[in-house]
Amino acid sequence: MRRGDRADGARPTGRARRTGRVLAAVATVTAVAALAAGCGIRSTSVPVDAGAAPSRVPCRTPAHDVTSQALEDIEVQVYLVCASQLMTVNRSVRLDSAEPDRIRVARVLLDELQKAPSADERQAGFSTGVPTGLRVSAARADDPAGTLRLNEQPEDLPAEALAQIVCSYADSETLVTGGTVVLGGPGDYAPRGYPCASETKTRPGEVPTLGALERP
């Protein structure tokens, strides 16, 4: 037998071993691809960015640590829109006086309703529809007790925006009169009473009114 010949059972050469490994790797890749195809998964040769995972807790914002707030800051709640309903969010605000009157409270709450939601609030699905140009002022001399005057007729506001204002004001003891929030506009129309009922929160597009209130 010549030097280059080998008998059956002889160990394979280095080239034969490398060829065997390549064929085995190809067979493995082919088998994995076939298995993926059988499971309905399309193979890809490039990485895929599936994006951020969807939020599992909508309409929830992280709890705020208020221990570091200044002593003159207070926590208030305002109603924003989330999932077509009204839900509260906590805000830290600073009042101009240690003994705030009801107009200061009304203006602070309105300012908070007009602010764009924070990043956490937006991520949780909150929004606001209260116009930024809206203003609130004190009652006129002949208005019913507890009246707040807006620079737009309340009935002309978007229904959800009006519901946000009514429910945010209704949560403040200084702004509610007889269980309702009494709002008027810039014209001569009589103020109306607006309750914040459970239906108002679940269907803010349908804010009920109590009708025009009589002047004293």
Coordinates of N, CA and C in Angstrom, one line a residue:
M1 N 0.9 -1.2 0.0 CA 0.0 0.0 0.0 C 0.9 1.2 0.0
R2 N 0.5 2.2 -0.8 CA 1.3 3.4 -0.9 C 1.1 4.3 0.3
R3 N 2.0 5.2 0.5 CA 2.0 6.1 1.7 C 0.7 6.9 1.7
G4 N 0.2 7.4 0.6 CA -1.0 8.3 0.6 C -2.3 7.5 0.8
D5 N -2.2 6.1 0.6 CA -3.5 5.4 0.8 C -3.7 5.1 2.3
R6 N -5.0 4.8 2.6 CA -5.3 4.4 4.0 C -6.3 3.3 4.0
A7 N -6.2 2.5 4.9 CA -7.2 1.3 5.0 C -8.4 1.8 5.7
D8 N -9.5 1.0 5.5 CA -10.8 1.3 6.2 C -10.6 1.4 7.7
G9 N -11.2 2.4 8.4 CA -11.1 2.5 9.8 C -10.0 3.4 10.2
A10 N -9.2 3.9 9.3 CA -8.1 4.8 9.6 C -8.6 6.2 10.0
R11 N -8.0 6.9 10.8 CA -8.4 8.2 11.3 C -8.5 9.2 10.1
P12 N -9.5 10.1 10.1 CA -9.6 11.0 9.0 C -8.6 12.1 9.1
T13 N -8.2 12.7 8.0 CA -7.2 13.7 7.9 C -7.8 15.0 8.5
G14 N -7.0 16.1 8.7 CA -7.5 17.3 9.2 C -8.5 18.0 8.3
R15 N -8.3 17.9 7.0 CA -9.3 18.5 6.1 C -10.6 17.8 6.2
A16 N -10.6 16.5 6.3 CA -11.8 15.7 6.4 C -12.6 16.1 7.7
R17 N -11.8 16.3 8.8 CA -12.5 16.7 10.0 C -13.2 18.1 9.9
R18 N -12.5 19.0 9.3 CA -13.1 20.4 9.1 C -14.3 20.3 8.2
T19 N -14.2 19.5 7.1 CA -15.4 19.4 6.2 C -16.6 18.8 7.0
G20 N -16.3 17.9 7.9 CA -17.4 17.3 8.6 C -18.1 18.3 9.6
R21 N -17.2 19.1 10.2 CA -17.8 20.1 11.1 C -18.7 21.1 10.4
V22 N -18.2 21.6 9.2 CA -19.0 22.5 8.4 C -20.3 21.9 8.0
L23 N -20.3 20.7 7.5 CA -21.6 20.0 7.1 C -22.5 19.9 8.3
A24 N -22.0 19.6 9.5 CA -22.8 19.5 10.7 C -23.4 20.8 11.1
A25 N -22.7 21.9 11.0 CA -23.2 23.2 11.3 C -24.3 23.6 10.4
V26 N -24.1 23.3 9.1 CA -25.1 23.6 8.1 C -26.4 22.9 8.3
A27 N -26.3 21.6 8.7 CA -27.4 20.8 9.0 C -28.2 21.3 10.2
T28 N -27.5 21.8 11.2 CA -28.1 22.3 12.4 C -28.9 23.6 12.1
V29 N -28.3 24.5 11.3 CA -29.0 25.8 10.9 C -30.2 25.4 10.1
T30 N -30.1 24.5 9.2 CA -31.3 24.1 8.4 C -32.4 23.6 9.3
A31 N -32.0 22.8 10.2 CA -33.1 22.2 11.1 C -33.7 23.3 11.9
V32 N -33.0 24.2 12.5 CA -33.6 25.3 13.3 C -34.5 26.2 12.4
A33 N -34.1 26.5 11.2 CA -34.9 27.3 10.3 C -36.2 26.5 10.0
A34 N -36.1 25.2 9.8 CA -37.3 24.5 9.5 C -38.2 24.4 10.7
L35 N -37.7 24.3 11.9 CA -38.5 24.3 13.1 C -39.2 25.7 13.2
A36 N -38.5 26.8 13.0 CA -39.1 28.1 13.1 C -40.2 28.3 12.1
A37 N -40.0 27.8 10.9 CA -41.0 28.0 9.9 C -42.2 27.2 10.3
G38 N -42.0 26.0 10.9 CA -43.2 25.2 11.3 C -44.0 25.8 12.4
C39 N -43.3 26.7 13.2 CA -44.0 27.4 14.3 C -44.6 28.7 13.9
G40 N -44.5 29.1 12.6 CA -45.1 30.3 12.1 C -44.2 31.5 12.4
I41 N -42.9 31.3 12.7 CA -42.0 32.4 13.0 C -41.1 32.7 11.8
R42 N -41.1 33.9 11.3 CA -40.2 34.2 10.1 C -38.8 34.5 10.6
S43 N -37.9 33.9 10.0 CA -36.5 34.1 10.4 C -36.0 35.4 9.8
T44 N -35.1 36.1 10.5 CA -34.5 37.3 10.0 C -33.1 37.4 10.3
S45 N -32.4 38.1 9.5 CA -30.9 38.2 9.7 C -30.5 39.6 10.3
V46 N -31.5 40.4 10.6 CA -31.2 41.7 11.2 C -32.0 41.8 12.5
P47 N -31.4 42.6 13.5 CA -32.1 42.8 14.7 C -33.4 43.6 14.5
V48 N -34.5 43.3 15.3 CA -35.8 43.9 15.2 C -36.0 44.7 16.5
D49 N -36.4 46.0 16.4 CA -36.7 46.8 17.5 C -38.2 46.8 17.6
A50 N -38.7 46.1 18.7 CA -40.2 46.0 18.8 C -40.8 47.1 19.6
G51 N -39.9 48.1 20.0 CA -40.4 49.2 20.8 C -40.6 48.9 22.2
A52 N -41.0 49.9 23.0 CA -41.2 49.8 24.4 C -42.4 48.9 24.7
A53 N -42.4 48.2 25.8 CA -43.5 47.4 26.2 C -44.7 48.3 26.6
P54 N -45.9 47.9 26.2 CA -47.0 48.7 26.6 C -47.2 48.8 28.1
S55 N -47.8 50.0 28.5 CA -48.0 50.2 29.9 C -49.1 49.2 30.4
R56 N -48.9 48.6 31.5 CA -49.9 47.6 32.0 C -50.8 48.3 33.0
V57 N -50.4 49.5 33.5 CA -51.2 50.2 34.5 C -51.6 51.6 34.0
P58 N -52.6 51.7 33.0 CA -52.9 53.0 32.5 C -53.6 53.9 33.6
C59 N -53.6 55.2 33.4 CA -54.2 56.1 34.3 C -53.6 56.0 35.7
R60 N -52.4 55.7 35.8 CA -51.7 55.7 37.1 C -50.4 56.4 37.0
T61 N -50.1 57.3 37.9 CA -48.8 58.0 37.8 C -48.0 57.6 39.0
P62 N -46.6 57.7 38.9 CA -45.8 57.4 40.1 C -46.1 58.3 41.3
A63 N -46.0 57.7 42.5 CA -46.3 58.5 43.7 C -45.2 59.5 43.8
H64 N -45.6 60.8 44.2 CA -44.6 61.8 44.4 C -44.1 61.9 45.8
D65 N -42.8 62.1 46.0 CA -42.3 62.3 47.3 C -42.5 63.8 47.7
V66 N -43.4 64.1 48.6 CA -43.7 65.5 49.0 C -42.9 65.9 50.2
T67 N -42.0 65.1 50.8 CA -41.3 65.4 52.0 C -40.3 66.5 51.7
S68 N -39.8 66.6 50.5 CA -38.8 67.6 50.2 C -39.4 69.0 49.7
Q69 N -40.8 69.0 49.7 CA -41.4 70.3 49.2 C -41.3 71.3 50.3
A70 N -41.2 72.6 49.9 CA -41.2 73.7 50.8 C -42.5 73.7 51.6
L71 N -42.4 74.3 52.8 CA -43.6 74.4 53.7 C -44.7 75.1 53.1
E72 N -44.5 76.1 52.2 CA -45.6 76.8 51.7 C -46.2 76.1 50.5
D73 N -45.7 75.0 50.0 CA -46.3 74.2 49.0 C -47.3 73.3 49.6
I74 N -48.4 73.1 48.8 CA -49.5 72.2 49.3 C -49.8 71.3 48.1
E75 N -50.4 70.1 48.5 CA -50.8 69.2 47.5 C -52.3 69.4 47.2
V76 N -52.6 69.4 45.9 CA -54.0 69.6 45.4 C -54.2 68.4 44.4
Q77 N -55.5 68.2 44.2 CA -55.9 67.2 43.2 C -56.7 67.9 42.1
V78 N -56.4 67.6 40.9 CA -57.2 68.1 39.8 C -57.6 66.9 38.9
Y79 N -58.7 67.1 38.1 CA -59.2 66.0 37.3 C -58.7 66.2 35.9
L80 N -58.1 65.2 35.3 CA -57.7 65.1 34.0 C -58.4 64.0 33.3
V81 N -58.3 64.0 31.9 CA -59.0 63.0 31.1 C -58.1 61.8 30.9
C82 N -58.6 60.6 31.1 CA -57.8 59.4 30.9 C -58.8 58.3 30.5
A83 N -58.6 57.7 29.4 CA -59.5 56.6 29.0 C -61.0 57.0 28.9
S84 N -61.2 58.3 28.4 CA -62.5 58.9 28.2 C -63.2 59.1 29.6
Q85 N -62.5 59.1 30.7 CA -63.1 59.4 32.0 C -62.3 60.5 32.7
L86 N -62.8 61.0 33.8 CA -62.1 61.9 34.6 C -61.5 61.2 35.8
M87 N -60.2 61.4 36.0 CA -59.4 60.8 37.1 C -58.5 61.8 37.7
T88 N -58.2 61.7 39.0 CA -57.5 62.7 39.7 C -56.0 62.5 39.5
V89 N -55.2 63.6 39.5 CA -53.8 63.5 39.6 C -53.4 64.5 40.7
N90 N -52.3 64.2 41.4 CA -51.8 65.1 42.5 C -50.8 66.1 41.9
R91 N -51.0 67.4 42.3 CA -50.0 68.4 41.9 C -49.6 69.2 43.2
S92 N -48.4 69.6 43.2 CA -47.8 70.4 44.3 C -47.9 71.9 43.8
V93 N -48.5 72.7 44.6 CA -48.7 74.2 44.2 C -48.3 75.1 45.3
R94 N -48.0 76.3 45.0 CA -47.7 77.3 46.0 C -48.7 78.4 45.9
L95 N -49.3 78.7 47.0 CA -50.3 79.8 47.1 C -49.6 81.1 47.5
D96 N -50.2 82.2 47.1 CA -49.6 83.5 47.4 C -49.8 83.9 48.9
S97 N -50.7 83.3 49.6 CA -51.0 83.7 50.9 C -51.2 82.6 51.8
A98 N -50.9 82.7 53.1 CA -51.1 81.7 54.1 C -52.6 81.5 54.4
E99 N -53.4 82.5 54.1 CA -54.8 82.4 54.3 C -55.5 82.7 52.9
P100 N -55.4 81.7 52.0 CA -55.9 82.0 50.7 C -57.4 82.1 50.6
D101 N -57.9 83.1 49.8 CA -59.4 83.2 49.7 C -59.8 82.3 48.5
R102 N -61.1 82.2 48.3 CA -61.6 81.2 47.3 C -61.2 81.6 45.9
I103 N -61.0 82.9 45.5 CA -60.6 83.2 44.2 C -59.2 82.7 43.9
R104 N -58.3 82.9 44.9 CA -56.9 82.4 44.7 C -57.0 80.8 44.5
V105 N -57.8 80.1 45.3 CA -57.9 78.7 45.1 C -58.4 78.4 43.7
A106 N -59.4 79.1 43.3 CA -60.0 78.8 42.0 C -59.0 79.0 40.9
R107 N -58.2 80.1 41.0 CA -57.2 80.4 40.0 C -56.1 79.4 40.0
V108 N -55.6 78.9 41.1 CA -54.6 77.9 41.2 C -55.0 76.6 40.6
L109 N -56.2 76.2 40.9 CA -56.7 75.0 40.3 C -56.9 75.1 38.8
L110 N -57.4 76.2 38.3 CA -57.6 76.4 36.9 C -56.2 76.4 36.2
D111 N -55.2 77.1 36.8 CA -53.9 77.0 36.2 C -53.3 75.6 36.1
E112 N -53.6 74.8 37.1 CA -53.1 73.4 37.0 C -53.8 72.6 35.9
L113 N -55.1 72.9 35.7 CA -55.9 72.2 34.7 C -55.4 72.6 33.3
Q114 N -54.9 73.8 33.2 CA -54.4 74.3 31.8 C -53.0 73.9 31.5
K115 N -52.3 73.4 32.5 CA -50.9 73.0 32.2 C -50.9 71.7 31.4
A116 N -49.9 71.6 30.5 CA -49.8 70.3 29.8 C -49.4 69.2 30.8
P117 N -49.9 68.0 30.6 CA -49.6 67.0 31.6 C -48.1 66.7 31.6
S118 N -47.6 66.3 32.7 CA -46.1 65.9 32.8 C -45.8 64.7 32.0
A119 N -44.5 64.4 31.8 CA -44.2 63.2 31.0 C -44.8 61.9 31.6
D120 N -44.7 61.8 33.0 CA -45.3 60.6 33.6 C -46.8 60.6 33.4
E121 N -47.5 61.7 33.4 CA -48.9 61.8 33.2 C -49.3 61.4 31.8
R122 N -48.5 61.9 30.8 CA -48.8 61.6 29.4 C -48.5 60.1 29.2
Q123 N -47.5 59.6 29.7 CA -47.2 58.1 29.5 C -48.3 57.3 30.1
A124 N -49.0 57.8 31.2 CA -50.1 57.0 31.8 C -51.4 57.2 31.0
G125 N -51.4 58.2 30.1 CA -52.6 58.3 29.3 C -53.4 59.6 29.6
F126 N -52.9 60.5 30.4 CA -53.7 61.6 30.8 C -53.6 62.8 29.8
S127 N -54.7 63.5 29.7 CA -54.7 64.7 28.9 C -55.6 65.8 29.5
T128 N -55.6 67.0 29.0 CA -56.5 68.0 29.5 C -57.0 68.8 28.3
G129 N -58.3 69.2 28.5 CA -58.9 70.0 27.4 C -59.3 71.4 27.8
V130 N -58.8 71.8 28.9 CA -59.2 73.2 29.4 C -58.4 74.2 28.6
P131 N -59.0 75.2 28.0 CA -58.3 76.2 27.2 C -57.3 77.0 28.0
T132 N -56.2 77.3 27.5 CA -55.2 78.1 28.2 C -55.6 79.5 28.4
G133 N -56.5 80.1 27.6 CA -56.9 81.5 27.7 C -58.0 81.7 28.7
L134 N -58.5 80.6 29.4 CA -59.7 80.8 30.3 C -59.2 81.4 31.6
R135 N -60.1 82.3 32.1 CA -59.8 83.0 33.3 C -61.0 82.9 34.2
V136 N -60.8 83.0 35.6 CA -61.8 83.0 36.5 C -61.7 84.2 37.4
S137 N -62.9 84.8 37.8 CA -62.9 86.0 38.6 C -64.0 85.9 39.6
A138 N -64.1 86.9 40.5 CA -65.1 86.9 41.6 C -66.5 87.1 41.0
A139 N -67.5 86.9 41.9 CA -68.9 87.1 41.5 C -69.2 88.6 41.4
R140 N -70.3 88.9 40.7 CA -70.8 90.2 40.7 C -71.6 90.5 41.9
A141 N -71.9 91.8 42.1 CA -72.7 92.1 43.3 C -74.0 91.5 43.4
D142 N -74.7 91.2 42.3 CA -76.0 90.6 42.3 C -76.0 89.1 42.0
D143 N -74.9 88.5 42.0 CA -74.8 87.1 41.8 C -75.2 86.3 43.0
P144 N -75.7 85.0 42.8 CA -76.0 84.1 43.9 C -74.7 83.8 44.7
A145 N -74.8 83.5 45.9 CA -73.7 83.2 46.8 C -72.8 82.1 46.2
G146 N -71.5 82.2 46.2 CA -70.6 81.2 45.8 C -70.3 81.2 44.3
T147 N -70.8 82.2 43.6 CA -70.6 82.3 42.1 C -69.2 82.6 41.8
L148 N -68.7 81.9 40.7 CA -67.4 82.2 40.1 C -67.7 82.6 38.7
R149 N -67.1 83.6 38.2 CA -67.3 84.1 36.8 C -66.1 83.7 35.9
L150 N -66.4 83.1 34.8 CA -65.4 82.8 33.8 C -65.4 83.8 32.7
N151 N -64.3 83.9 31.9 CA -64.4 84.9 30.8 C -64.9 84.3 29.5
E152 N -65.4 83.1 29.6 CA -66.2 82.4 28.6 C -67.5 81.8 29.2
Q153 N -68.5 81.8 28.4 CA -69.7 81.2 28.9 C -69.5 79.7 29.2
P154 N -69.8 79.2 30.4 CA -69.5 77.8 30.7 C -70.0 76.8 29.6
E155 N -71.3 77.1 29.2 CA -71.9 76.1 28.2 C -71.2 76.1 26.9
D156 N -70.4 77.2 26.6 CA -69.6 77.2 25.3 C -68.3 76.5 25.4
L157 N -67.9 76.1 26.5 CA -66.6 75.3 26.7 C -66.8 73.9 26.2
P158 N -65.8 73.2 25.8 CA -65.9 71.8 25.5 C -66.4 71.0 26.7
A159 N -67.3 70.1 26.5 CA -67.9 69.4 27.6 C -67.0 68.8 28.6
E160 N -65.9 68.2 28.1 CA -64.9 67.5 29.0 C -64.2 68.6 29.8
A161 N -63.9 69.7 29.1 CA -63.2 70.8 29.9 C -64.0 71.3 31.0
L162 N -65.3 71.5 30.7 CA -66.2 72.0 31.8 C -66.3 71.0 32.9
A163 N -66.4 69.7 32.6 CA -66.4 68.7 33.6 C -65.1 68.7 34.4
Q164 N -64.0 68.9 33.8 CA -62.7 69.0 34.6 C -62.8 70.1 35.6
I165 N -63.2 71.2 35.1 CA -63.3 72.4 36.0 C -64.3 72.2 37.2
V166 N -65.5 71.7 36.8 CA -66.5 71.5 37.8 C -66.1 70.5 38.9
C167 N -65.5 69.4 38.5 CA -65.1 68.3 39.5 C -63.9 68.8 40.3
S168 N -63.0 69.5 39.7 CA -61.8 70.0 40.4 C -62.2 71.0 41.4
Y169 N -63.2 71.9 41.1 CA -63.7 72.9 42.0 C -64.5 72.2 43.1
A170 N -65.3 71.2 42.7 CA -66.2 70.5 43.7 C -65.5 69.8 44.8
D171 N -64.2 69.4 44.6 CA -63.4 68.8 45.6 C -62.9 69.8 46.6
S172 N -63.1 71.1 46.4 CA -62.6 72.1 47.3 C -63.8 72.6 48.1
E173 N -63.7 72.6 49.4 CA -64.8 73.0 50.3 C -65.1 74.5 50.1
T174 N -64.1 75.3 49.7 CA -64.2 76.7 49.6 C -64.9 77.1 48.3
L175 N -65.0 76.2 47.3 CA -65.5 76.5 46.0 C -66.9 75.9 45.7
V176 N -67.4 75.0 46.6 CA -68.6 74.4 46.4 C -69.7 75.0 47.2
T177 N -70.9 75.2 46.7 CA -72.0 75.8 47.4 C -73.2 74.9 47.3
G178 N -73.7 74.3 48.4 CA -74.9 73.5 48.3 C -74.7 72.3 47.5
G179 N -73.5 71.7 47.4 CA -73.2 70.5 46.6 C -73.0 70.8 45.2
T180 N -72.9 72.0 44.7 CA -72.7 72.3 43.3 C -71.6 73.4 43.2
V181 N -71.1 73.5 42.0 CA -70.2 74.6 41.7 C -71.0 75.6 40.8
V182 N -71.0 76.9 41.3 CA -71.9 77.9 40.6 C -71.0 78.7 39.7
L183 N -71.2 78.6 38.4 CA -70.4 79.3 37.4 C -71.2 80.2 36.5
G184 N -70.7 81.3 36.2 CA -71.3 82.2 35.3 C -70.3 82.6 34.2
G185 N -70.7 83.3 33.2 CA -69.8 83.8 32.1 C -69.7 85.3 32.1
P186 N -69.2 85.8 31.0 CA -69.0 87.3 30.9 C -70.2 88.0 30.6
G187 N -71.2 87.4 30.1 CA -72.5 88.1 29.7 C -73.4 88.3 30.8
D188 N -74.7 88.6 30.5 CA -75.7 88.8 31.4 C -76.5 87.6 31.8
Y189 N -76.1 86.4 31.3 CA -76.8 85.2 31.6 C -76.7 84.9 33.1
A190 N -77.7 84.4 33.7 CA -77.7 84.0 35.1 C -76.7 82.8 35.3
P191 N -76.0 82.8 36.4 CA -75.1 81.7 36.7 C -75.9 80.4 36.9
R192 N -75.2 79.3 36.7 CA -75.8 78.0 36.8 C -75.0 77.1 37.8
G193 N -75.8 76.2 38.4 CA -75.1 75.2 39.3 C -74.7 74.0 38.6
Y194 N -73.5 73.5 38.8 CA -73.0 72.3 38.2 C -72.6 71.3 39.2
P195 N -73.2 70.1 39.4 CA -72.8 69.1 40.3 C -71.7 68.2 39.7
C196 N -70.9 67.7 40.5 CA -69.9 66.7 40.0 C -70.4 65.3 40.5
A197 N -71.2 64.7 39.7 CA -71.8 63.4 40.1 C -70.9 62.3 39.5
S198 N -71.1 61.1 39.9 CA -70.3 59.9 39.4 C -70.5 59.8 37.9
E199 N -71.7 60.2 37.4 CA -71.8 60.1 35.9 C -71.0 61.2 35.2
T200 N -70.8 62.3 35.9 CA -69.9 63.3 35.3 C -68.5 62.8 35.1
K201 N -68.0 62.0 36.1 CA -66.6 61.5 36.0 C -66.5 60.4 35.0
T202 N -67.5 59.6 34.8 CA -67.5 58.4 33.9 C -67.9 58.9 32.5
R203 N -68.7 59.9 32.4 CA -69.1 60.4 31.1 C -69.0 61.9 31.0
P204 N -67.7 62.4 31.0 CA -67.5 63.9 31.1 C -68.0 64.7 30.0
G205 N -68.4 64.0 28.9 CA -69.0 64.7 27.8 C -70.5 65.1 28.0
E206 N -71.0 64.7 29.2 CA -72.4 65.0 29.4 C -72.6 65.6 30.8
V207 N -72.1 66.8 31.0 CA -72.1 67.5 32.3 C -73.5 68.0 32.5
P208 N -74.2 67.6 33.6 CA -75.6 68.1 33.9 C -75.5 69.4 34.6
T209 N -76.5 70.2 34.4 CA -76.6 71.5 35.1 C -77.9 71.5 35.9
L210 N -78.0 72.4 36.9 CA -79.2 72.6 37.6 C -80.1 73.7 37.1
G211 N -79.7 74.3 36.0 CA -80.5 75.4 35.5 C -80.0 76.7 36.1
A212 N -80.6 77.8 35.6 CA -80.2 79.1 36.0 C -80.6 79.3 37.5
L213 N -79.7 80.0 38.2 CA -80.0 80.2 39.6 C -80.5 81.7 39.8
E214 N -81.4 81.8 40.7 CA -82.0 83.2 40.9 C -81.0 84.0 41.7
R215 N -80.9 85.3 41.3 CA -80.1 86.3 41.9 C -80.8 86.7 43.2
P216 N -80.0 87.0 44.3 CA -80.6 87.4 45.5 C -81.4 88.7 45.4

